[in-house]
mmCIF file of C-alpha atoms in Angstrom:
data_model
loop_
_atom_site.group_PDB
_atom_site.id
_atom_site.type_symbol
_atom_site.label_atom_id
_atom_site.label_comp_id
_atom_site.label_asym_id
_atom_site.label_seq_id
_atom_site.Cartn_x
_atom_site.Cartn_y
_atom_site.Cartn_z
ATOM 1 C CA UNK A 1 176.743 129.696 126.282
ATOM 2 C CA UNK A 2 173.373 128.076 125.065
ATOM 3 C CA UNK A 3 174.234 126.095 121.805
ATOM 4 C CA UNK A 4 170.945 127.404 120.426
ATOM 5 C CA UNK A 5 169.212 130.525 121.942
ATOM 6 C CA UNK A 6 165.472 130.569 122.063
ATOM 7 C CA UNK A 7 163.943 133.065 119.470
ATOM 8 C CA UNK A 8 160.299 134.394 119.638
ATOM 9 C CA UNK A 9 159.585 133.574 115.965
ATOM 10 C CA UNK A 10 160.094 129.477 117.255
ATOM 11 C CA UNK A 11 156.818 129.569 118.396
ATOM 12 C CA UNK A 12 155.081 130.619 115.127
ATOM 13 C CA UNK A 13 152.703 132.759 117.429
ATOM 14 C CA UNK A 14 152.997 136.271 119.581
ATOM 15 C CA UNK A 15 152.912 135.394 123.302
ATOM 16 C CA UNK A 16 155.323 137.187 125.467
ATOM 17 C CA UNK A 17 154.206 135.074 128.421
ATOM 18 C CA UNK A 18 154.849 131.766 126.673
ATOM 19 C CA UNK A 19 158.140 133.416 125.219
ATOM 20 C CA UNK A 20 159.157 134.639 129.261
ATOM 21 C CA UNK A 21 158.697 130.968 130.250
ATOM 22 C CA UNK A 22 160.830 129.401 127.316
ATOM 23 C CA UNK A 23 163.460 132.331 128.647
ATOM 24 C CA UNK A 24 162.680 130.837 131.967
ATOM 25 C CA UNK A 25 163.526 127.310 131.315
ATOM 26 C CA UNK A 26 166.894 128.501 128.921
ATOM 27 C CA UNK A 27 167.952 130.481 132.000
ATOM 28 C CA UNK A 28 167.467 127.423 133.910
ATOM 29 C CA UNK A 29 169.599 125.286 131.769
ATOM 30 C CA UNK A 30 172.026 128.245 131.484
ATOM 31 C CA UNK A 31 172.983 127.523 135.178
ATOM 32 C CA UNK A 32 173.437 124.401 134.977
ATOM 33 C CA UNK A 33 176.304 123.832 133.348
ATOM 34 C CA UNK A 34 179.092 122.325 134.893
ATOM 35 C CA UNK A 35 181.264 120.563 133.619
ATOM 36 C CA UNK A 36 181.132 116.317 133.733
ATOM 37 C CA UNK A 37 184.185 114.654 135.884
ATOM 38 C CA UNK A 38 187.100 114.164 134.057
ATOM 39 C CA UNK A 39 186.787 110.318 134.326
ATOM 40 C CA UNK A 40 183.443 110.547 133.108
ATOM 41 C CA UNK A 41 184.578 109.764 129.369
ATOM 42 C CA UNK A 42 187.214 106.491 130.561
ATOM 43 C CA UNK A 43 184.344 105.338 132.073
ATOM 44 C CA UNK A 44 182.260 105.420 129.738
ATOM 45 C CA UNK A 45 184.992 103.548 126.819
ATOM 46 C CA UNK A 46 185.608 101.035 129.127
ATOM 47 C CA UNK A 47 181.795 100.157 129.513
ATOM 48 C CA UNK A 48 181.023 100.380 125.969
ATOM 49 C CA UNK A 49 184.743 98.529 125.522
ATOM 50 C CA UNK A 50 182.922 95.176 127.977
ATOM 51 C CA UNK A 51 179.657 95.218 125.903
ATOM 52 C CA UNK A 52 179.489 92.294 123.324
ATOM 53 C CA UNK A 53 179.652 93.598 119.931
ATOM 54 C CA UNK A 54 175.308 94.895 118.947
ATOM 55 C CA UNK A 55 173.733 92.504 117.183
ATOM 56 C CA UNK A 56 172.726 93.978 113.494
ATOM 57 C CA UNK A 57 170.246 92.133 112.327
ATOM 58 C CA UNK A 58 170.617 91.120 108.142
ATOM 59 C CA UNK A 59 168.605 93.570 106.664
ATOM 60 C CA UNK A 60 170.309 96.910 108.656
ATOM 61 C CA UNK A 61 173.576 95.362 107.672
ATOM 62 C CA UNK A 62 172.578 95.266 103.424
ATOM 63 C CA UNK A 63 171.106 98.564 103.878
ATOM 64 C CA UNK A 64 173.637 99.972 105.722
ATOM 65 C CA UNK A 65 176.186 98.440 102.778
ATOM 66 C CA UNK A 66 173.697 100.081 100.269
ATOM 67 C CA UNK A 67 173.540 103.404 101.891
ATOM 68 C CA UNK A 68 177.302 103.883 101.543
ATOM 69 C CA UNK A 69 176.963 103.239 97.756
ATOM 70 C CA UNK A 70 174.025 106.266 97.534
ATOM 71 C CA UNK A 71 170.800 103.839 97.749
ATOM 72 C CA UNK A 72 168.319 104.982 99.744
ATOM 73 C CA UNK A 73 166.883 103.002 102.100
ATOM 74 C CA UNK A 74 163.234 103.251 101.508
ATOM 75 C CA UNK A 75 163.899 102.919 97.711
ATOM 76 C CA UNK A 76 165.722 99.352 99.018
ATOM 77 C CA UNK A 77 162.188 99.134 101.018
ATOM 78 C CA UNK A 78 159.966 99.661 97.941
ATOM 79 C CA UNK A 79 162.027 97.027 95.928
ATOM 80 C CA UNK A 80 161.585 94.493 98.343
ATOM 81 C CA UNK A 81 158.310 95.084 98.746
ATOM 82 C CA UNK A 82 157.982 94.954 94.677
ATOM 83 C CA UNK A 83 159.794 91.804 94.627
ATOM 84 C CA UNK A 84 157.812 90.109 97.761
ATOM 85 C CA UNK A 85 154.464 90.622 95.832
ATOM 86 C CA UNK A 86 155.893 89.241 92.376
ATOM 87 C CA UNK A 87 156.959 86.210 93.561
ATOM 88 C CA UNK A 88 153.919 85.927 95.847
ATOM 89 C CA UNK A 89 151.293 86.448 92.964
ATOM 90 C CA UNK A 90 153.688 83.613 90.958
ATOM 91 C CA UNK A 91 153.551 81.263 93.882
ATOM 92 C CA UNK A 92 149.723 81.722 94.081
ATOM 93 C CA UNK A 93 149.264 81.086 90.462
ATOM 94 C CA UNK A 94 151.361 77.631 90.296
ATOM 95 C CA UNK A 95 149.488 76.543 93.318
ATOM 96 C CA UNK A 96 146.091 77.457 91.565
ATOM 97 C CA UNK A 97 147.476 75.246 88.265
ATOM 98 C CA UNK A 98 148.286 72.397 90.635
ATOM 99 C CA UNK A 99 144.902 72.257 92.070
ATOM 100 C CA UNK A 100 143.468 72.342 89.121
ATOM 101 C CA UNK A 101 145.160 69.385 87.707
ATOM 102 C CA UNK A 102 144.975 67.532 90.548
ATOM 103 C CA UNK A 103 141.359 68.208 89.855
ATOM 104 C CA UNK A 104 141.085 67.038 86.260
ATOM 105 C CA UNK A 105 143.054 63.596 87.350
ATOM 106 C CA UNK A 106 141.138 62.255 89.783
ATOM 107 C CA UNK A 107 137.669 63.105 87.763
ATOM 108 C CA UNK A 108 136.597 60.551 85.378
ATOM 109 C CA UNK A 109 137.008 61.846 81.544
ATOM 110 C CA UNK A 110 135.360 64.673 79.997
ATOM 111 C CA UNK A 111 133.224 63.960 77.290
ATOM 112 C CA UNK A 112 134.389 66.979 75.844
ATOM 113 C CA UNK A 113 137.349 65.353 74.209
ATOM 114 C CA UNK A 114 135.482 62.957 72.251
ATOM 115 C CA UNK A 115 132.759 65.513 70.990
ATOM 116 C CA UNK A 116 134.319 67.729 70.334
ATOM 117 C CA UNK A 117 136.075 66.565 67.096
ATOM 118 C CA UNK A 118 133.046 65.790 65.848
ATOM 119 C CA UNK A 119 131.124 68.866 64.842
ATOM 120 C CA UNK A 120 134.389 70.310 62.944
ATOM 121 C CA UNK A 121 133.584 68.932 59.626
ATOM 122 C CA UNK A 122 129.899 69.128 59.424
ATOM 123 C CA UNK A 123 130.028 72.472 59.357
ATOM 124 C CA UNK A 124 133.013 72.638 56.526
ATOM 125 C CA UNK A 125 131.790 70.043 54.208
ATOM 126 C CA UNK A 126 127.620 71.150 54.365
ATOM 127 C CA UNK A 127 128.042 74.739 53.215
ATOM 128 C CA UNK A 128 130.708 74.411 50.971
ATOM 129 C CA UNK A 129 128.114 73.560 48.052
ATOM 130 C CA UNK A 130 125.418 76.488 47.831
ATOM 131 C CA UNK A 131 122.060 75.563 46.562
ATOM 132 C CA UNK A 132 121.530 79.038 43.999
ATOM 133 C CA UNK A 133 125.032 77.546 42.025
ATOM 134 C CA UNK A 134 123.794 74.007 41.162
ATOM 135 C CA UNK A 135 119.752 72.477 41.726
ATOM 136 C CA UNK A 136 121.545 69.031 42.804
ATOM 137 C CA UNK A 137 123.642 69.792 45.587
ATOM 138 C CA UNK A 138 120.963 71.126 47.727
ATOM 139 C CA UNK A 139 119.407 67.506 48.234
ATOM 140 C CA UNK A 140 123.236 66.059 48.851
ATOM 141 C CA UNK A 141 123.800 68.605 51.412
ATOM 142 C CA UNK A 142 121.330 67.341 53.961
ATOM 143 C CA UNK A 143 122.169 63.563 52.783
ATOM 144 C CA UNK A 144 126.092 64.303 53.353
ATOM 145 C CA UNK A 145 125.157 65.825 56.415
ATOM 146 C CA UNK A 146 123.487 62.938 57.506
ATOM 147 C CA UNK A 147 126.303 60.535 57.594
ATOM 148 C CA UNK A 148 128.067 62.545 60.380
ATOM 149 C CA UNK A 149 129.590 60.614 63.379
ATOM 150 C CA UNK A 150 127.540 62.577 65.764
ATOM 151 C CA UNK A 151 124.208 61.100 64.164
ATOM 152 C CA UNK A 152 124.843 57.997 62.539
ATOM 153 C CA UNK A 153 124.729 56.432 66.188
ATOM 154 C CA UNK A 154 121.745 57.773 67.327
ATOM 155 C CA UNK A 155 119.051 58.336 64.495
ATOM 156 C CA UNK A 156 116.338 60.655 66.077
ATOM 157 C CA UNK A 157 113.570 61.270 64.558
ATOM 158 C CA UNK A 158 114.147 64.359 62.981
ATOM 159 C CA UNK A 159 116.110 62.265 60.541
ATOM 160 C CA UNK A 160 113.807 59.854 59.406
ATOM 161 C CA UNK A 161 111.406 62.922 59.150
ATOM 162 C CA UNK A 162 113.977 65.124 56.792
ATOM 163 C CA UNK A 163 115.038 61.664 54.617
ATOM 164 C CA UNK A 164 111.187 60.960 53.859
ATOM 165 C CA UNK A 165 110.153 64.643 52.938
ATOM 166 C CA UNK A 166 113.111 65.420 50.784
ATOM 167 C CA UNK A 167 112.518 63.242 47.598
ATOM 168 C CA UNK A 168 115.872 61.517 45.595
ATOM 169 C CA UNK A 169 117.272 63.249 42.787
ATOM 170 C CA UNK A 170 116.769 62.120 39.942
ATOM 171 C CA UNK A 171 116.277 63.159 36.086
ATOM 172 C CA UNK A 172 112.212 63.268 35.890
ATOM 173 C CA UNK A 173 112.348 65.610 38.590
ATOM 174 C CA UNK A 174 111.386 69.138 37.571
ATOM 175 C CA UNK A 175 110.942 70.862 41.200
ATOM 176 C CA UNK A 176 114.103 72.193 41.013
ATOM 177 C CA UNK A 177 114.930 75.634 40.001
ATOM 178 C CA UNK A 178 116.312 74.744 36.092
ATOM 179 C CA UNK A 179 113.668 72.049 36.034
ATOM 180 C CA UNK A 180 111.221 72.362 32.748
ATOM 181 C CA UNK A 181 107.978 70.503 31.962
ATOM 182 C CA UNK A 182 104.545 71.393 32.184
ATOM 183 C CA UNK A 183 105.364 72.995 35.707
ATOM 184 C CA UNK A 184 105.736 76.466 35.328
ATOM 185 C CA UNK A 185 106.357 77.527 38.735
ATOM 186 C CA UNK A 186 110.258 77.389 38.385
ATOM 187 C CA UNK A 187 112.501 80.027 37.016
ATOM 188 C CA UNK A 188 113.428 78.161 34.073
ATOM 189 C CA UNK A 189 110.707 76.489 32.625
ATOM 190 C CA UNK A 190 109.022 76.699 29.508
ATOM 191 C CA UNK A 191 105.932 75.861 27.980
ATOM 192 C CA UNK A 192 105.391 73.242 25.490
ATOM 193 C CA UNK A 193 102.026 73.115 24.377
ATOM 194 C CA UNK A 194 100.251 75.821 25.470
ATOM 195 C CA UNK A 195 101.424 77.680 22.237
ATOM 196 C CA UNK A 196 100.000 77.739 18.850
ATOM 197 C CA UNK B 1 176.158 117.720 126.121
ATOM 198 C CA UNK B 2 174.660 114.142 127.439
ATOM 199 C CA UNK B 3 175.840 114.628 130.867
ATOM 200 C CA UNK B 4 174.584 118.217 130.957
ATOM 201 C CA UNK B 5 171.506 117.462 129.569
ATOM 202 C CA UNK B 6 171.066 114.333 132.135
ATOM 203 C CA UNK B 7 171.933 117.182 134.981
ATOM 204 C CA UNK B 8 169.217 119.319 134.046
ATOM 205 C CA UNK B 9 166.536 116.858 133.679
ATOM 206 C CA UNK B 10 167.523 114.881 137.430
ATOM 207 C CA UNK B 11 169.470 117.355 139.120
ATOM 208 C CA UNK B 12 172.306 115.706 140.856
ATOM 209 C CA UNK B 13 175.570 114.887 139.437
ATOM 210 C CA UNK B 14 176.059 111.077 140.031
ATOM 211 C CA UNK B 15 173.015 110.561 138.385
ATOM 212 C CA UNK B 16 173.839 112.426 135.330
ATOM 213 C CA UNK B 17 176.800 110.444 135.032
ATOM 214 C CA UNK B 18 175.445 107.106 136.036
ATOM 215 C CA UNK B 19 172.194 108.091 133.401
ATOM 216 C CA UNK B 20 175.066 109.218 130.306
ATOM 217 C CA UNK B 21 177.198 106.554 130.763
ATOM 218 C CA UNK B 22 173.946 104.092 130.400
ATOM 219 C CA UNK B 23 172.624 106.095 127.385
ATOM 220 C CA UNK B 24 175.698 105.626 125.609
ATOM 221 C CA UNK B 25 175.368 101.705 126.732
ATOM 222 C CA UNK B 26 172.093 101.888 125.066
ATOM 223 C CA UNK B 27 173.009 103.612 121.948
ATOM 224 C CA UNK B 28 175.762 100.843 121.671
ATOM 225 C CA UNK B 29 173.478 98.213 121.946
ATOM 226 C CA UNK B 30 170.636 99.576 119.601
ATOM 227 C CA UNK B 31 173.171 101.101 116.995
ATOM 228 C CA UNK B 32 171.387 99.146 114.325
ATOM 229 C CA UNK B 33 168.332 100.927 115.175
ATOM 230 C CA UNK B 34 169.718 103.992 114.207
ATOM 231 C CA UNK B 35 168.537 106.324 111.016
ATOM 232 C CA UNK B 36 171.135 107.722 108.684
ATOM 233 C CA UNK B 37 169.391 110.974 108.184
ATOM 234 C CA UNK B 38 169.037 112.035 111.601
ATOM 235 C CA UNK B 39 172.181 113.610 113.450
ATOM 236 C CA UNK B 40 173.590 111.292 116.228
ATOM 237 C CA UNK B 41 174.034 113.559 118.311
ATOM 238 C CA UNK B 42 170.135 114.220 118.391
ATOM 239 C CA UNK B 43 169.733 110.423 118.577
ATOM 240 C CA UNK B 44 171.925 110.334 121.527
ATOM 241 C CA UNK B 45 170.623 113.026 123.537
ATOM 242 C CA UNK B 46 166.804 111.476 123.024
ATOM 243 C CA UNK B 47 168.211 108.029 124.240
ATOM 244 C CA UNK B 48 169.746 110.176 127.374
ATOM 245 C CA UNK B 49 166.449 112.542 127.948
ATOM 246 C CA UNK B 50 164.363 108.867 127.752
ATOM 247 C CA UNK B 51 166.972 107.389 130.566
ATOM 248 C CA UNK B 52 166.888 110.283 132.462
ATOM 249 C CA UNK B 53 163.566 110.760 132.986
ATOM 250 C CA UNK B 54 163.115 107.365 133.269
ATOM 251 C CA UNK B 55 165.207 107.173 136.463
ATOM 252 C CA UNK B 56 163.805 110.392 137.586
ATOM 253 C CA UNK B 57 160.161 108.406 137.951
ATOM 254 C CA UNK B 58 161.844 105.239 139.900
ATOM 255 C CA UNK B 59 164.008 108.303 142.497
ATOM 256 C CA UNK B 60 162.141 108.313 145.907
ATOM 257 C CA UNK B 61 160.948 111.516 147.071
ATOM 258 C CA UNK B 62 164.430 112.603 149.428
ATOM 259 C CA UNK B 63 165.737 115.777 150.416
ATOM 260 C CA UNK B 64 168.159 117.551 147.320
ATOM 261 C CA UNK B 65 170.643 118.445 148.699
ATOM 262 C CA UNK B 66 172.727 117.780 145.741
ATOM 263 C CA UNK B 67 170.469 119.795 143.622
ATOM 264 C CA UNK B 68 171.891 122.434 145.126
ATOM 265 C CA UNK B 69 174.349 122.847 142.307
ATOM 266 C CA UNK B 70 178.039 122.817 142.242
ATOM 267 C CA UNK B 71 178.569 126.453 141.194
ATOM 268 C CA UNK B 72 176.261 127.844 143.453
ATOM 269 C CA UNK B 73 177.965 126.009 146.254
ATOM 270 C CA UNK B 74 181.374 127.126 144.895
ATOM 271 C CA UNK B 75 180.684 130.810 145.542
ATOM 272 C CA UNK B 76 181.886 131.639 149.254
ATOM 273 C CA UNK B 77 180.639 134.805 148.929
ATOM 274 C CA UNK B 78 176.677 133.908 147.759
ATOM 275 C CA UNK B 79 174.177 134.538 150.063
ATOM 276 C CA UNK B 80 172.706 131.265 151.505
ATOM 277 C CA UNK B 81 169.312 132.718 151.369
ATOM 278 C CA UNK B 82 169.621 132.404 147.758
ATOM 279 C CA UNK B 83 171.020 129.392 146.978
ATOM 280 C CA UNK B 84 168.167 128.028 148.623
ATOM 281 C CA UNK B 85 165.928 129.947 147.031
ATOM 282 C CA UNK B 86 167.614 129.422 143.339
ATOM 283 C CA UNK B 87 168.191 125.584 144.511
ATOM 284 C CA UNK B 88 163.936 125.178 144.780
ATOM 285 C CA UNK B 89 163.600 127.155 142.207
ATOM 286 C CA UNK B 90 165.323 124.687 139.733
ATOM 287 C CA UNK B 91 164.023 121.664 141.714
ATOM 288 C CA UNK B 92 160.256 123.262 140.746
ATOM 289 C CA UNK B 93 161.536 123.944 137.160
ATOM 290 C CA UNK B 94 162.278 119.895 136.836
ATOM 291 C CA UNK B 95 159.040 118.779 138.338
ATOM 292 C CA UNK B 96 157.031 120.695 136.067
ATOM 293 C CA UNK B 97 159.235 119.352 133.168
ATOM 294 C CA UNK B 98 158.584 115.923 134.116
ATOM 295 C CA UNK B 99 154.910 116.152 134.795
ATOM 296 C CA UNK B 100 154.197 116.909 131.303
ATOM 297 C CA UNK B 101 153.004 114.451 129.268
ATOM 298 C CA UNK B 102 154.662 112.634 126.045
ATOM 299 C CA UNK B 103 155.309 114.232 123.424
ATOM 300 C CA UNK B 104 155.409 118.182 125.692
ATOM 301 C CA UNK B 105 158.138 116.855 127.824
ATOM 302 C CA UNK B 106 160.622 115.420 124.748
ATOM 303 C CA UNK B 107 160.377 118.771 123.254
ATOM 304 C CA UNK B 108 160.866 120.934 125.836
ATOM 305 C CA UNK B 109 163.655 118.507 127.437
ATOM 306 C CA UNK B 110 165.032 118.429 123.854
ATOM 307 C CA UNK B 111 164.652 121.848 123.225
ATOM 308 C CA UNK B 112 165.965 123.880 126.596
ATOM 309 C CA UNK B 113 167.738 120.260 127.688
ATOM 310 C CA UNK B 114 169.563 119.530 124.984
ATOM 311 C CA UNK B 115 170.244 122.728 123.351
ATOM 312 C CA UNK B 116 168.855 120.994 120.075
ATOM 313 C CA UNK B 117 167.154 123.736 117.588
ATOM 314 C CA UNK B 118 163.543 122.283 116.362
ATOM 315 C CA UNK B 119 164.993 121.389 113.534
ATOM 316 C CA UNK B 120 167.294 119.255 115.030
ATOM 317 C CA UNK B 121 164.291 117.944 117.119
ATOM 318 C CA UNK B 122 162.196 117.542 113.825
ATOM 319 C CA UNK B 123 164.677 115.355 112.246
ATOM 320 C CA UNK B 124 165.712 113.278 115.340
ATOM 321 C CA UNK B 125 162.251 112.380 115.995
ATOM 322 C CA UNK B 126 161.065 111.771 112.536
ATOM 323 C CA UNK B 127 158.372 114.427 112.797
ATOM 324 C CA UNK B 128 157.253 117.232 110.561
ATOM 325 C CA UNK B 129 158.519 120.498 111.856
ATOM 326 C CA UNK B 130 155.509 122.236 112.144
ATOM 327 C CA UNK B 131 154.130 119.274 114.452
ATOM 328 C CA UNK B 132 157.495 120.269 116.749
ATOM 329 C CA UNK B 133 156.919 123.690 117.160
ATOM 330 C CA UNK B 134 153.166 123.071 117.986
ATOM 331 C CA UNK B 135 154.464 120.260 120.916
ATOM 332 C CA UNK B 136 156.889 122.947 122.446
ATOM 333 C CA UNK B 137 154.151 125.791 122.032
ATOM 334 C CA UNK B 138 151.250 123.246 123.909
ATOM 335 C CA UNK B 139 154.239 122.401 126.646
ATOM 336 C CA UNK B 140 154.890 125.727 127.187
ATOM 337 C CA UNK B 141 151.502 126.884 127.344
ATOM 338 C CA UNK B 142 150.897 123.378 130.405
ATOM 339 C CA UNK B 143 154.114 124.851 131.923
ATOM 340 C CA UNK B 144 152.772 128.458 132.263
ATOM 341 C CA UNK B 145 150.227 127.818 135.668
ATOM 342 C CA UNK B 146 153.190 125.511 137.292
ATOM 343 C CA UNK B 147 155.893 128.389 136.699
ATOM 344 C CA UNK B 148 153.630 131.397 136.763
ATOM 345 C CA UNK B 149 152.416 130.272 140.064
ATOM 346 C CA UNK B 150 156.071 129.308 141.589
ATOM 347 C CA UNK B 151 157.296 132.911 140.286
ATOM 348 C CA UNK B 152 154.369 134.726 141.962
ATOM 349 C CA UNK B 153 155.307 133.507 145.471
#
């Protein structure tokens, strides 16, 4: 007795021709079914009985331990393959610090450690006084600016330019926004003899 | 089932059993290689159809007498017209098997062989069911001029 017997619906498709051969073919089979020798199966144990135990390589034997606890394998497969990349991308990233270390040693310095303390307080000390509060500050500023490390070295000649245009301070001087006198042009002066 | 199987692809018993008792060697060797979600019975009988045919293409061409079949042989009363005609008959059934090309000939051998059911074959061999059923329908359809022709003369 055929184990399974061939149906027409295996094929999907209408073809009694192609359905006559498969009939063909499980006819065939049909007759040919005697039994094996009774010896066959001793045989067979005591070959399998000489072999050398299969090598099972690591990975069949941990999924194979896995699959009896309900782990897939291919979920084992994705995991490793998670894993494998993780510590790949971290190996790549140490090596890329190490190179770039290695780098920075064997170059000589970078100026950028010495300059770049220097422009932090210029900027914090020179604003800090605004020139609509007080008249006086505003000729301080650029003098206090002046002094900074990053020019007092190297004087260009912007400096010597700014120091001669911008006049002292001092208590004649009426340019200034609160100033009085006979200049009128500022804000806050007043006339003294033009009256009367 | 192996031995059978083995019988049907080469046709004389001391092959069969010289071809099962290696398939099971095989199996037993390559039992790591084998898939917990296929049936092992289905992975055996693929190792065994593999062997089989595999010995079938290193045979020389010789007369069959074996072929001839136990059964047929064991019937006094059979004419011996027809057991040579039902003896050729087979022997033309095998050759057409094995002249079809991979993947035709698994399914078929699997399928009429083996006595596995496509789903048996789908899951053995790891391919989609649909993809089965169109291998046996394309083998079937390359048997048809071999058998139609043998059954016309």
């Amino acid at each position: 007795m055929i184990r399974h017997p061939y149906g027409p619906d295996e094929l999907d498709r209408t073809d009694p021709e192609l359905d006559g051969l498969a009939e063909q073919l499980q006819d065939y089979a049909s007759g040919q079914r005697s039994s094996p020798p009774v010896d066959l199966a001793a045989r067979i144990h005591a070959a399998v009985d000489a072999e050398p135990d299969p090598a099972v390589g690591w990975w069949a034997r941990f999924s194979g331990s896995m699959a009896s606890r309900g782990v897939p394998a291919r979920g084992l497969a994705a995991a490793a393959v998670v894993t494998i990349a993780i510590v790949g991308a971290l190996a790549i990233g140490s090596l890329a610090d190490l190179a770039r270390e290695s780098n920075n040693v064997g170059t000589s310095p970078s100026p950028s450690v010495v300059v770049s303390p220097s422009p932090s307080p210029s900027p914090t000390i020179s604003p800090s006084p605004s020139p609509t509060m007080t008249p006086d500050p505003s000729p301080t500023s650029t003098q206090s600016a002046s002094p900074s490390p990053r020019q007092t070295p190297a004087p260009s000649p912007s400096d010597d330019d700014g120091v001669s245009e911008t006049p002292e301070p001092s208590d004649s001087d009426n340019s200034g926004p609160g100033g009085g006198g006979d200049d009128n042009s500022g804000p806050g002066g007043g006339g003294s003899g033009s009256g009367g | 089932m192996i031995y059978r199987a083995c019988l049907r692809i080469l046709g004389r018993p001391h092959d069969a059993e010289d071809v099962a008792q290696e398939a099971f060697l095989a199996a037993f060797r390559s039992i790591g290689g084998f898939r917990s979600e296929g049936s092992v019975r289905g992975w055996l009988m693929r190792i065994a159809t593999r062997q089989a045919f595999r010995r079938l293409a290193q045979r020389r061409p010789t007369a069959d007498i074996d072929a001839v079949g136990e059964p047929v042989l064991a019937d006094s009363s059979a004419d011996p017209t027809r057991v040579v005609v039902v003896a050729e008959r087979r022997g033309e059934i095998r050759d057409a098997v094995a002249a079809l090309p991979d993947p035709y000939r698994e399914t078929v051998a699997l399928r009429f062989f083996g006595e596995l059911s496509l789903a048996e074959i789908a899951e053995t061999t790891g391919r989609p069911l649909n993809t089965v059923k169109t291998h046996l329908r394309r083998g079937l359809e390359r048997l048809r001029p071999a058998l139609a022709a043998e059954a016309d003369r």
